[in-house]
């Protein structure tokens, strides 16, 4: 994908888990349930998100998702999302991993590739290279993809932000690219049907995380 040297959360001493998927897939719910499970297991962890996981990132989040920010062109949007990543990884994610924590992030590089690359019809490879550079080559140990048809996900969200309101064809391109990424990186992907019961999804995720932790 890129010449950038990659490293995982384990390489830095922790475990890096990312939740990905289209809008309305239930990532927020599963993030909360995973937080509860990690707490119940007394596992030191950090819950975070992109965009918005740092002070700078929160300001970028407000800019890129605000419905009235329609004038942001696709390349500028990709650069803003990657500025968020650079700050977030440097200031929040890497320090937590070096402390031996499990870091759980709601969206990461693959969202940027799928949304700003495939969704905005930019070159996904170029977006991937930019994202890898912005994150200093940090890749997840586990990426959980909650797969949902756009008509059942983003299409049912009432109050839409700028991404959610991008249209069904946009979200279909995003979904397909997520699935393509999962096919390309099966060693780190867990693909789950987001329409299954939330408890069933929770159990599948916690089982995979438990195995990665050697429990």
PDB file of C-alpha atoms in Angstrom:
ATOM      1  CA  UNK A   1       0.000   0.000   0.000  1.00  0.00           C
ATOM      2  CA  UNK A   2       2.802   2.410   0.875  1.00  0.00           C
ATOM      3  CA  UNK A   3       6.518   2.543   1.550  1.00  0.00           C
ATOM      4  CA  UNK A   4       5.860   3.917   5.062  1.00  0.00           C
ATOM      5  CA  UNK A   5       7.191   1.466   7.660  1.00  0.00           C
ATOM      6  CA  UNK A   6       4.256   0.112   9.650  1.00  0.00           C
ATOM      7  CA  UNK A   7       4.033  -0.748  13.342  1.00  0.00           C
ATOM      8  CA  UNK A   8       1.201  -2.061  15.486  1.00  0.00           C
ATOM      9  CA  UNK A   9      -0.021  -1.336  18.983  1.00  0.00           C
ATOM     10  CA  UNK A  10       1.669  -4.519  20.187  1.00  0.00           C
ATOM     11  CA  UNK A  11       4.976  -3.275  18.806  1.00  0.00           C
ATOM     12  CA  UNK A  12       4.609  -0.226  21.069  1.00  0.00           C
ATOM     13  CA  UNK A  13       3.654  -2.298  24.111  1.00  0.00           C
ATOM     14  CA  UNK A  14      -0.145  -2.098  24.064  1.00  0.00           C
ATOM     15  CA  UNK A  15      -3.018  -3.226  21.856  1.00  0.00           C
ATOM     16  CA  UNK A  16      -4.691  -1.037  19.236  1.00  0.00           C
ATOM     17  CA  UNK A  17      -8.301  -1.839  18.322  1.00  0.00           C
ATOM     18  CA  UNK A  18     -10.362   0.115  15.801  1.00  0.00           C
ATOM     19  CA  UNK A  19     -14.107   0.053  15.145  1.00  0.00           C
ATOM     20  CA  UNK A  20     -15.029   0.837  11.545  1.00  0.00           C
ATOM     21  CA  UNK A  21     -18.190   0.838   9.455  1.00  0.00           C
ATOM     22  CA  UNK A  22     -20.719   2.964   7.668  1.00  0.00           C
ATOM     23  CA  UNK A  23     -22.873   5.553   9.379  1.00  0.00           C
ATOM     24  CA  UNK A  24     -25.623   3.975  11.457  1.00  0.00           C
ATOM     25  CA  UNK A  25     -23.761   0.668  11.850  1.00  0.00           C
ATOM     26  CA  UNK A  26     -23.730   0.830  15.657  1.00  0.00           C
ATOM     27  CA  UNK A  27     -20.087   1.666  16.311  1.00  0.00           C
ATOM     28  CA  UNK A  28     -20.924   3.970  19.210  1.00  0.00           C
ATOM     29  CA  UNK A  29     -22.989   1.253  20.886  1.00  0.00           C
ATOM     30  CA  UNK A  30     -20.299  -1.400  20.438  1.00  0.00           C
ATOM     31  CA  UNK A  31     -17.615   1.006  21.624  1.00  0.00           C
ATOM     32  CA  UNK A  32     -19.588   1.539  24.831  1.00  0.00           C
ATOM     33  CA  UNK A  33     -20.127  -2.204  25.314  1.00  0.00           C
ATOM     34  CA  UNK A  34     -16.434  -2.936  24.731  1.00  0.00           C
ATOM     35  CA  UNK A  35     -15.555  -0.221  27.248  1.00  0.00           C
ATOM     36  CA  UNK A  36     -17.795  -1.956  29.793  1.00  0.00           C
ATOM     37  CA  UNK A  37     -16.249  -5.366  29.074  1.00  0.00           C
ATOM     38  CA  UNK A  38     -12.666  -4.100  29.369  1.00  0.00           C
ATOM     39  CA  UNK A  39     -13.562  -2.400  32.653  1.00  0.00           C
ATOM     40  CA  UNK A  40     -15.165  -5.599  33.979  1.00  0.00           C
ATOM     41  CA  UNK A  41     -11.969  -7.488  33.122  1.00  0.00           C
ATOM     42  CA  UNK A  42      -9.859  -4.832  34.878  1.00  0.00           C
ATOM     43  CA  UNK A  43      -7.921  -4.159  31.676  1.00  0.00           C
ATOM     44  CA  UNK A  44      -6.272  -0.736  31.481  1.00  0.00           C
ATOM     45  CA  UNK A  45      -7.641   0.950  28.381  1.00  0.00           C
ATOM     46  CA  UNK A  46      -8.392   4.207  26.592  1.00  0.00           C
ATOM     47  CA  UNK A  47     -11.507   4.938  24.523  1.00  0.00           C
ATOM     48  CA  UNK A  48     -11.061   7.538  21.800  1.00  0.00           C
ATOM     49  CA  UNK A  49     -12.333   8.546  18.361  1.00  0.00           C
ATOM     50  CA  UNK A  50     -11.519  10.176  15.044  1.00  0.00           C
ATOM     51  CA  UNK A  51     -12.051  12.887  14.239  1.00  0.00           C
ATOM     52  CA  UNK A  52     -12.079  14.613  17.610  1.00  0.00           C
ATOM     53  CA  UNK A  53      -9.814  12.586  19.878  1.00  0.00           C
ATOM     54  CA  UNK A  54      -7.602  15.581  20.707  1.00  0.00           C
ATOM     55  CA  UNK A  55      -8.203  19.262  21.380  1.00  0.00           C
ATOM     56  CA  UNK A  56      -7.211  20.195  17.837  1.00  0.00           C
ATOM     57  CA  UNK A  57      -9.131  17.209  16.519  1.00  0.00           C
ATOM     58  CA  UNK A  58     -12.354  18.362  18.164  1.00  0.00           C
ATOM     59  CA  UNK A  59     -12.107  21.684  16.345  1.00  0.00           C
ATOM     60  CA  UNK A  60     -11.452  19.853  13.067  1.00  0.00           C
ATOM     61  CA  UNK A  61     -14.427  17.551  13.759  1.00  0.00           C
ATOM     62  CA  UNK A  62     -16.729  20.521  14.174  1.00  0.00           C
ATOM     63  CA  UNK A  63     -15.470  21.933  10.880  1.00  0.00           C
ATOM     64  CA  UNK A  64     -15.611  18.827   8.671  1.00  0.00           C
ATOM     65  CA  UNK A  65     -18.930  17.458   9.973  1.00  0.00           C
ATOM     66  CA  UNK A  66     -20.871  20.717  10.302  1.00  0.00           C
ATOM     67  CA  UNK A  67     -23.691  20.582   7.706  1.00  0.00           C
ATOM     68  CA  UNK A  68     -22.993  24.139   6.514  1.00  0.00           C
ATOM     69  CA  UNK A  69     -19.355  23.323   5.633  1.00  0.00           C
ATOM     70  CA  UNK A  70     -20.352  22.179   2.137  1.00  0.00           C
ATOM     71  CA  UNK A  71     -17.714  24.397   0.522  1.00  0.00           C
ATOM     72  CA  UNK A  72     -14.857  22.147   1.702  1.00  0.00           C
ATOM     73  CA  UNK A  73     -13.452  20.477  -1.420  1.00  0.00           C
ATOM     74  CA  UNK A  74     -12.536  16.740  -1.323  1.00  0.00           C
ATOM     75  CA  UNK A  75      -8.757  17.270  -1.188  1.00  0.00           C
ATOM     76  CA  UNK A  76      -9.029  19.858   1.572  1.00  0.00           C
ATOM     77  CA  UNK A  77     -11.326  17.479   3.446  1.00  0.00           C
ATOM     78  CA  UNK A  78      -8.791  14.647   3.164  1.00  0.00           C
ATOM     79  CA  UNK A  79      -6.032  16.921   4.458  1.00  0.00           C
ATOM     80  CA  UNK A  80      -8.146  18.059   7.417  1.00  0.00           C
ATOM     81  CA  UNK A  81      -8.975  14.487   8.432  1.00  0.00           C
ATOM     82  CA  UNK A  82      -5.312  13.562   8.253  1.00  0.00           C
ATOM     83  CA  UNK A  83      -4.294  16.604  10.295  1.00  0.00           C
ATOM     84  CA  UNK A  84      -6.665  15.264  12.951  1.00  0.00           C
ATOM     85  CA  UNK A  85      -4.973  11.859  12.719  1.00  0.00           C
ATOM     86  CA  UNK A  86      -1.452  13.236  13.008  1.00  0.00           C
ATOM     87  CA  UNK A  87      -2.267  15.142  16.203  1.00  0.00           C
ATOM     88  CA  UNK A  88      -4.366  12.341  17.683  1.00  0.00           C
ATOM     89  CA  UNK A  89      -1.794   9.596  17.147  1.00  0.00           C
ATOM     90  CA  UNK A  90       1.115  11.691  18.398  1.00  0.00           C
ATOM     91  CA  UNK A  91      -0.650  13.237  21.401  1.00  0.00           C
ATOM     92  CA  UNK A  92      -3.089  10.517  22.512  1.00  0.00           C
ATOM     93  CA  UNK A  93      -2.740   7.069  20.936  1.00  0.00           C
ATOM     94  CA  UNK A  94       1.004   6.399  20.987  1.00  0.00           C
ATOM     95  CA  UNK A  95       1.516   7.558  24.616  1.00  0.00           C
ATOM     96  CA  UNK A  96      -1.314   5.266  25.775  1.00  0.00           C
ATOM     97  CA  UNK A  97       0.084   2.298  23.848  1.00  0.00           C
ATOM     98  CA  UNK A  98       3.532   2.888  25.328  1.00  0.00           C
ATOM     99  CA  UNK A  99       1.903   2.727  28.769  1.00  0.00           C
ATOM    100  CA  UNK A 100       0.707  -0.777  27.872  1.00  0.00           C
ATOM    101  CA  UNK A 101      -2.948   0.173  27.466  1.00  0.00           C
ATOM    102  CA  UNK A 102      -5.571  -1.228  25.129  1.00  0.00           C
ATOM    103  CA  UNK A 103      -6.580   1.684  22.905  1.00  0.00           C
ATOM    104  CA  UNK A 104     -10.030   1.478  21.297  1.00  0.00           C
ATOM    105  CA  UNK A 105     -10.644   4.016  18.540  1.00  0.00           C
ATOM    106  CA  UNK A 106     -13.972   4.781  16.853  1.00  0.00           C
ATOM    107  CA  UNK A 107     -12.750   5.189  13.225  1.00  0.00           C
ATOM    108  CA  UNK A 108      -9.174   5.414  11.995  1.00  0.00           C
ATOM    109  CA  UNK A 109      -7.201   5.208   8.732  1.00  0.00           C
ATOM    110  CA  UNK A 110      -9.587   2.908   6.876  1.00  0.00           C
ATOM    111  CA  UNK A 111     -12.463   5.346   7.355  1.00  0.00           C
ATOM    112  CA  UNK A 112     -10.379   8.059   5.726  1.00  0.00           C
ATOM    113  CA  UNK A 113      -9.485   5.786   2.805  1.00  0.00           C
ATOM    114  CA  UNK A 114     -13.115   4.688   2.361  1.00  0.00           C
ATOM    115  CA  UNK A 115     -14.816   8.064   2.864  1.00  0.00           C
ATOM    116  CA  UNK A 116     -12.327  10.563   1.456  1.00  0.00           C
ATOM    117  CA  UNK A 117     -10.875   8.131  -1.099  1.00  0.00           C
ATOM    118  CA  UNK A 118     -13.683   5.970  -2.489  1.00  0.00           C
ATOM    119  CA  UNK A 119     -16.567   8.124  -1.260  1.00  0.00           C
ATOM    120  CA  UNK A 120     -15.224  11.427  -2.586  1.00  0.00           C
ATOM    121  CA  UNK A 121     -13.798   9.697  -5.685  1.00  0.00           C
ATOM    122  CA  UNK A 122     -10.197  10.583  -4.906  1.00  0.00           C
ATOM    123  CA  UNK A 123      -7.437   8.012  -5.463  1.00  0.00           C
ATOM    124  CA  UNK A 124      -7.717   5.661  -2.444  1.00  0.00           C
ATOM    125  CA  UNK A 125      -4.041   4.724  -2.778  1.00  0.00           C
ATOM    126  CA  UNK A 126      -2.956   8.356  -2.512  1.00  0.00           C
ATOM    127  CA  UNK A 127      -5.236   8.888   0.483  1.00  0.00           C
ATOM    128  CA  UNK A 128      -3.816   5.730   2.096  1.00  0.00           C
ATOM    129  CA  UNK A 129      -0.253   6.968   1.630  1.00  0.00           C
ATOM    130  CA  UNK A 130      -1.141  10.330   3.161  1.00  0.00           C
ATOM    131  CA  UNK A 131      -2.857   8.647   6.117  1.00  0.00           C
ATOM    132  CA  UNK A 132       0.088   6.320   6.701  1.00  0.00           C
ATOM    133  CA  UNK A 133       2.455   9.286   6.756  1.00  0.00           C
ATOM    134  CA  UNK A 134       0.161  11.264   9.092  1.00  0.00           C
ATOM    135  CA  UNK A 135       0.016   8.374  11.577  1.00  0.00           C
ATOM    136  CA  UNK A 136       3.720   7.485  11.381  1.00  0.00           C
ATOM    137  CA  UNK A 137       2.785   4.053  10.023  1.00  0.00           C
ATOM    138  CA  UNK A 138       0.689   2.994  13.036  1.00  0.00           C
ATOM    139  CA  UNK A 139      -1.784   0.240  12.084  1.00  0.00           C
ATOM    140  CA  UNK A 140      -4.376  -1.509  14.282  1.00  0.00           C
ATOM    141  CA  UNK A 141      -3.842  -4.942  15.771  1.00  0.00           C
ATOM    142  CA  UNK A 142      -7.561  -5.530  15.179  1.00  0.00           C
ATOM    143  CA  UNK A 143     -10.054  -3.725  12.962  1.00  0.00           C
ATOM    144  CA  UNK A 144     -13.707  -4.566  13.628  1.00  0.00           C
ATOM    145  CA  UNK A 145     -15.864  -3.762  10.603  1.00  0.00           C
ATOM    146  CA  UNK A 146     -19.567  -3.445  11.356  1.00  0.00           C
ATOM    147  CA  UNK A 147     -21.068  -3.994   7.923  1.00  0.00           C
ATOM    148  CA  UNK A 148     -24.460  -2.504   7.080  1.00  0.00           C
ATOM    149  CA  UNK A 149     -26.294  -1.661   3.873  1.00  0.00           C
ATOM    150  CA  UNK A 150     -26.490   2.153   3.507  1.00  0.00           C
ATOM    151  CA  UNK A 151     -30.279   1.978   3.189  1.00  0.00           C
ATOM    152  CA  UNK A 152     -30.379   0.484   6.698  1.00  0.00           C
ATOM    153  CA  UNK A 153     -27.619   2.646   8.162  1.00  0.00           C
ATOM    154  CA  UNK A 154     -27.067   6.235   7.049  1.00  0.00           C
ATOM    155  CA  UNK A 155     -30.414   6.244   5.246  1.00  0.00           C
ATOM    156  CA  UNK A 156     -32.302   5.935   8.532  1.00  0.00           C
ATOM    157  CA  UNK A 157     -30.468   8.679  10.447  1.00  0.00           C
ATOM    158  CA  UNK A 158     -32.815  11.641  10.942  1.00  0.00           C
ATOM    159  CA  UNK A 159     -30.489  14.516  11.937  1.00  0.00           C
ATOM    160  CA  UNK A 160     -27.565  14.076   9.553  1.00  0.00           C
ATOM    161  CA  UNK A 161     -24.082  15.571   9.759  1.00  0.00           C
ATOM    162  CA  UNK A 162     -22.136  16.428   6.600  1.00  0.00           C
ATOM    163  CA  UNK A 163     -20.914  12.857   5.994  1.00  0.00           C
ATOM    164  CA  UNK A 164     -24.224  11.187   6.795  1.00  0.00           C
ATOM    165  CA  UNK A 165     -26.008  13.502   4.339  1.00  0.00           C
ATOM    166  CA  UNK A 166     -23.679  12.700   1.410  1.00  0.00           C
ATOM    167  CA  UNK A 167     -26.193  10.461  -0.398  1.00  0.00           C
ATOM    168  CA  UNK A 168     -26.749   6.738  -0.895  1.00  0.00           C
ATOM    169  CA  UNK A 169     -24.319   6.282  -3.809  1.00  0.00           C
ATOM    170  CA  UNK A 170     -21.559   7.904  -1.742  1.00  0.00           C
ATOM    171  CA  UNK A 171     -22.263   5.508   1.126  1.00  0.00           C
ATOM    172  CA  UNK A 172     -22.376   2.501  -1.212  1.00  0.00           C
ATOM    173  CA  UNK A 173     -18.887   3.347  -2.474  1.00  0.00           C
ATOM    174  CA  UNK A 174     -17.745   3.692   1.141  1.00  0.00           C
ATOM    175  CA  UNK A 175     -19.215   0.325   2.129  1.00  0.00           C
ATOM    176  CA  UNK A 176     -17.680  -1.489  -0.826  1.00  0.00           C
ATOM    177  CA  UNK A 177     -14.247  -0.052  -0.103  1.00  0.00           C
ATOM    178  CA  UNK A 178     -14.453  -1.126   3.536  1.00  0.00           C
ATOM    179  CA  UNK A 179     -15.190  -4.663   2.323  1.00  0.00           C
ATOM    180  CA  UNK A 180     -12.302  -4.445  -0.161  1.00  0.00           C
ATOM    181  CA  UNK A 181      -9.958  -3.379   2.648  1.00  0.00           C
ATOM    182  CA  UNK A 182     -11.147  -6.305   4.766  1.00  0.00           C
ATOM    183  CA  UNK A 183     -10.377  -8.679   1.887  1.00  0.00           C
ATOM    184  CA  UNK A 184      -6.921  -7.119   1.487  1.00  0.00           C
ATOM    185  CA  UNK A 185      -6.062  -7.321   5.209  1.00  0.00           C
ATOM    186  CA  UNK A 186      -7.845 -10.443   6.544  1.00  0.00           C
ATOM    187  CA  UNK A 187      -5.165 -10.921   9.207  1.00  0.00           C
ATOM    188  CA  UNK A 188      -6.369  -7.888  11.154  1.00  0.00           C
ATOM    189  CA  UNK A 189     -10.055  -7.668  10.184  1.00  0.00           C
ATOM    190  CA  UNK A 190     -13.133  -9.018  11.949  1.00  0.00           C
ATOM    191  CA  UNK A 191     -16.186  -8.412   9.743  1.00  0.00           C
ATOM    192  CA  UNK A 192     -19.557  -8.583  11.496  1.00  0.00           C
ATOM    193  CA  UNK A 193     -23.114  -8.139  10.258  1.00  0.00           C
ATOM    194  CA  UNK A 194     -24.253  -4.955  11.992  1.00  0.00           C
ATOM    195  CA  UNK A 195     -27.901  -6.077  11.833  1.00  0.00           C
ATOM    196  CA  UNK A 196     -27.293  -8.924  14.283  1.00  0.00           C
ATOM    197  CA  UNK A 197     -28.314  -8.512  17.916  1.00  0.00           C
ATOM    198  CA  UNK A 198     -26.001  -6.096  19.674  1.00  0.00           C
ATOM    199  CA  UNK A 199     -25.234  -8.684  22.376  1.00  0.00           C
ATOM    200  CA  UNK A 200     -24.130 -11.163  19.716  1.00  0.00           C
ATOM    201  CA  UNK A 201     -21.844  -8.568  18.155  1.00  0.00           C
ATOM    202  CA  UNK A 202     -20.497  -7.600  21.585  1.00  0.00           C
ATOM    203  CA  UNK A 203     -19.649 -11.220  22.381  1.00  0.00           C
ATOM    204  CA  UNK A 204     -17.866 -11.736  19.049  1.00  0.00           C
ATOM    205  CA  UNK A 205     -15.735  -8.627  19.601  1.00  0.00           C
ATOM    206  CA  UNK A 206     -14.859  -9.403  23.222  1.00  0.00           C
ATOM    207  CA  UNK A 207     -13.932 -12.987  22.255  1.00  0.00           C
ATOM    208  CA  UNK A 208     -11.504 -11.722  19.612  1.00  0.00           C
ATOM    209  CA  UNK A 209     -10.005  -9.135  21.966  1.00  0.00           C
ATOM    210  CA  UNK A 210      -9.645 -11.743  24.708  1.00  0.00           C
ATOM    211  CA  UNK A 211      -7.718 -13.993  22.325  1.00  0.00           C
ATOM    212  CA  UNK A 212      -5.404 -11.142  21.350  1.00  0.00           C
ATOM    213  CA  UNK A 213      -4.748 -10.493  25.034  1.00  0.00           C
ATOM    214  CA  UNK A 214      -3.934 -14.175  25.572  1.00  0.00           C
ATOM    215  CA  UNK A 215      -6.834 -14.775  27.951  1.00  0.00           C
TER     216      UNK A 215
END
